[in-house]
Amino acid sequence: MALPSGPAALRHTLLLLPALLSSGCGELEPQIDGQTWAERALRENERHAFTCRVAGGPGTPRLAWYLDGQLQEANTSRLLSVGGEAFSGGTSTFTVTAHRAQHELNCSLQDPSSGRSANASVILNVQFKPEIAQVGAK
């Protein structure tokens, strides 16, 4: 089956354009463990590896991890380049050891070619054992 050419191809492309734009095709949106926003319950001192994924697109973006707003080093990162002008997708993994003071983990995508950025976030609900405080102890 041959693809339409000339005016017919243009008409088909114009008809598909709204569907492509509304579906998010071509947008670089990172996801942490398959979601752009989530809440994760962790016990204090529990270790958990989070994976940030981004689909392919133009340019080669950068992925960075932030824990409570502070830049962190990723455990592993891999972006699959296609000829230096596009990439076919990528992942970055960051392992957290849960502490009481931690609240939010972000995977930030920066696309240097367009200047665009996007984020995925996980709210860390750190559960810890209660402490018994003595009132008036000497």
mmCIF file of C-alpha atoms in Angstrom:
data_model
loop_
_atom_site.group_PDB
_atom_site.id
_atom_site.type_symbol
_atom_site.label_atom_id
_atom_site.label_comp_id
_atom_site.label_asym_id
_atom_site.label_seq_id
_atom_site.Cartn_x
_atom_site.Cartn_y
_atom_site.Cartn_z
ATOM 1 C CA MET A 1 0.000 0.000 0.000
ATOM 2 C CA ALA A 2 1.515 3.318 -1.089
ATOM 3 C CA LEU A 3 1.436 6.395 1.104
ATOM 4 C CA PRO A 4 -0.454 9.388 -0.319
ATOM 5 C CA SER A 5 1.676 12.122 -1.814
ATOM 6 C CA GLY A 6 1.162 15.752 -2.773
ATOM 7 C CA PRO A 7 -2.065 17.482 -1.648
ATOM 8 C CA ALA A 8 -3.514 14.216 -0.299
ATOM 9 C CA ALA A 9 -0.524 13.727 2.026
ATOM 10 C CA LEU A 10 -0.807 17.309 3.263
ATOM 11 C CA ARG A 11 -4.515 16.871 3.981
ATOM 12 C CA HIS A 12 -3.869 13.637 5.943
ATOM 13 C CA THR A 13 -1.076 15.316 7.915
ATOM 14 C CA LEU A 14 -3.268 18.298 8.780
ATOM 15 C CA LEU A 15 -6.071 15.983 9.894
ATOM 16 C CA LEU A 16 -3.693 14.054 12.182
ATOM 17 C CA LEU A 17 -1.922 17.110 13.615
ATOM 18 C CA PRO A 18 -4.491 17.933 16.367
ATOM 19 C CA ALA A 19 -4.485 14.292 17.527
ATOM 20 C CA LEU A 20 -0.686 14.194 17.633
ATOM 21 C CA LEU A 21 -0.471 17.458 19.560
ATOM 22 C CA SER A 22 -3.103 16.488 22.117
ATOM 23 C CA SER A 23 -1.559 13.050 22.645
ATOM 24 C CA GLY A 24 1.724 14.582 23.790
ATOM 25 C CA CYS A 25 3.798 13.069 20.967
ATOM 26 C CA GLY A 26 7.126 14.804 20.725
ATOM 27 C CA GLU A 27 6.961 16.218 24.259
ATOM 28 C CA LEU A 28 9.755 15.313 26.624
ATOM 29 C CA GLU A 29 8.061 14.498 29.925
ATOM 30 C CA PRO A 30 10.060 12.555 32.513
ATOM 31 C CA GLN A 31 8.363 9.926 34.657
ATOM 32 C CA ILE A 32 9.546 8.443 37.943
ATOM 33 C CA ASP A 33 8.579 4.776 38.178
ATOM 34 C CA GLY A 34 5.985 5.361 35.432
ATOM 35 C CA GLN A 35 4.332 8.503 36.850
ATOM 36 C CA THR A 36 4.881 12.258 36.647
ATOM 37 C CA TRP A 37 3.670 12.735 40.243
ATOM 38 C CA ALA A 38 3.283 10.201 43.042
ATOM 39 C CA GLU A 39 3.480 9.688 46.779
ATOM 40 C CA ARG A 40 5.624 6.867 48.142
ATOM 41 C CA ALA A 41 5.561 5.535 51.714
ATOM 42 C CA LEU A 42 8.981 4.431 52.990
ATOM 43 C CA ARG A 43 10.045 3.255 56.425
ATOM 44 C CA GLU A 44 12.869 5.209 58.035
ATOM 45 C CA ASN A 45 16.270 3.908 56.789
ATOM 46 C CA GLU A 46 14.598 1.899 53.992
ATOM 47 C CA ARG A 47 16.458 2.038 50.671
ATOM 48 C CA HIS A 48 14.524 2.398 47.417
ATOM 49 C CA ALA A 49 15.794 2.843 43.857
ATOM 50 C CA PHE A 50 13.711 5.276 41.777
ATOM 51 C CA THR A 51 13.999 5.238 37.986
ATOM 52 C CA CYS A 52 13.334 8.304 35.854
ATOM 53 C CA ARG A 53 12.489 7.602 32.205
ATOM 54 C CA VAL A 54 12.081 9.908 29.256
ATOM 55 C CA ALA A 55 10.894 8.984 25.764
ATOM 56 C CA GLY A 56 12.808 9.875 22.619
ATOM 57 C CA GLY A 57 12.686 13.163 20.787
ATOM 58 C CA PRO A 58 14.793 15.875 19.201
ATOM 59 C CA GLY A 59 18.030 17.004 20.844
ATOM 60 C CA THR A 60 19.713 15.278 23.760
ATOM 61 C CA PRO A 61 18.267 16.309 27.135
ATOM 62 C CA ARG A 62 19.915 16.164 30.560
ATOM 63 C CA LEU A 63 18.338 14.403 33.524
ATOM 64 C CA ALA A 64 19.144 15.502 37.082
ATOM 65 C CA TRP A 65 17.887 14.413 40.504
ATOM 66 C CA TYR A 66 16.957 16.794 43.329
ATOM 67 C CA LEU A 67 16.203 15.717 46.896
ATOM 68 C CA ASP A 68 14.430 18.497 48.801
ATOM 69 C CA GLY A 69 15.768 21.003 46.261
ATOM 70 C CA GLN A 70 19.418 19.877 46.486
ATOM 71 C CA LEU A 71 21.129 18.474 43.370
ATOM 72 C CA GLN A 72 22.090 14.798 43.791
ATOM 73 C CA GLU A 73 24.375 12.408 41.915
ATOM 74 C CA ALA A 74 22.520 9.703 39.980
ATOM 75 C CA ASN A 75 23.511 6.076 40.546
ATOM 76 C CA THR A 76 23.231 5.327 36.822
ATOM 77 C CA SER A 77 22.209 7.365 33.786
ATOM 78 C CA ARG A 78 21.824 6.343 30.182
ATOM 79 C CA LEU A 79 20.614 8.406 27.233
ATOM 80 C CA LEU A 80 20.474 6.641 23.905
ATOM 81 C CA SER A 81 21.675 9.022 21.201
ATOM 82 C CA VAL A 82 20.805 8.786 17.524
ATOM 83 C CA GLY A 83 23.395 10.609 15.428
ATOM 84 C CA GLY A 84 23.876 13.336 18.049
ATOM 85 C CA GLU A 85 20.740 15.180 16.884
ATOM 86 C CA ALA A 86 18.015 13.082 18.462
ATOM 87 C CA PHE A 87 17.752 10.428 21.113
ATOM 88 C CA SER A 88 15.633 7.341 21.439
ATOM 89 C CA GLY A 89 15.027 7.549 25.169
ATOM 90 C CA GLY A 90 16.834 7.459 28.455
ATOM 91 C CA THR A 91 16.816 6.428 32.077
ATOM 92 C CA SER A 92 18.430 7.604 35.282
ATOM 93 C CA THR A 93 18.346 5.783 38.614
ATOM 94 C CA PHE A 94 18.706 7.284 42.077
ATOM 95 C CA THR A 95 18.645 5.301 45.329
ATOM 96 C CA VAL A 96 17.230 6.958 48.447
ATOM 97 C CA THR A 97 17.754 5.896 52.049
ATOM 98 C CA ALA A 98 14.698 7.379 53.756
ATOM 99 C CA HIS A 99 15.251 9.845 56.603
ATOM 100 C CA ARG A 100 12.679 11.825 58.597
ATOM 101 C CA ALA A 101 13.636 15.192 57.142
ATOM 102 C CA GLN A 102 13.202 14.159 53.483
ATOM 103 C CA HIS A 103 10.046 15.209 51.727
ATOM 104 C CA GLU A 104 10.353 15.394 47.928
ATOM 105 C CA LEU A 105 12.382 13.755 45.148
ATOM 106 C CA ASN A 106 12.419 15.350 41.676
ATOM 107 C CA CYS A 107 13.729 14.182 38.332
ATOM 108 C CA SER A 108 14.383 17.269 36.227
ATOM 109 C CA LEU A 109 14.787 17.235 32.457
ATOM 110 C CA GLN A 110 16.617 20.080 30.705
ATOM 111 C CA ASP A 111 16.563 20.257 26.902
ATOM 112 C CA PRO A 112 19.481 22.523 25.901
ATOM 113 C CA SER A 113 18.345 22.756 22.269
ATOM 114 C CA SER A 114 14.934 24.262 23.126
ATOM 115 C CA GLY A 115 15.635 25.626 26.621
ATOM 116 C CA ARG A 116 12.601 23.666 27.827
ATOM 117 C CA SER A 117 12.455 21.905 31.188
ATOM 118 C CA ALA A 118 10.057 19.440 32.792
ATOM 119 C CA ASN A 119 9.880 17.650 36.136
ATOM 120 C CA ALA A 120 8.529 14.499 37.707
ATOM 121 C CA SER A 121 8.088 14.376 41.489
ATOM 122 C CA VAL A 122 7.672 11.823 44.245
ATOM 123 C CA ILE A 123 6.535 12.937 47.686
ATOM 124 C CA LEU A 124 8.332 10.807 50.287
ATOM 125 C CA ASN A 125 6.088 9.831 53.187
ATOM 126 C CA VAL A 126 8.766 8.634 55.636
ATOM 127 C CA GLN A 127 7.268 6.513 58.401
ATOM 128 C CA PHE A 128 9.279 6.216 61.605
ATOM 129 C CA LYS A 129 8.887 4.613 65.009
ATOM 130 C CA PRO A 130 7.454 6.890 67.689
ATOM 131 C CA GLU A 131 9.788 8.232 70.335
ATOM 132 C CA ILE A 132 8.778 8.327 73.973
ATOM 133 C CA ALA A 133 9.692 11.595 75.625
ATOM 134 C CA GLN A 134 9.691 11.827 79.393
ATOM 135 C CA VAL A 135 8.208 14.974 80.846
ATOM 136 C CA GLY A 136 9.969 16.320 83.920
ATOM 137 C CA ALA A 137 12.757 13.716 83.798
ATOM 138 C CA LYS A 138 15.786 14.495 85.958
#
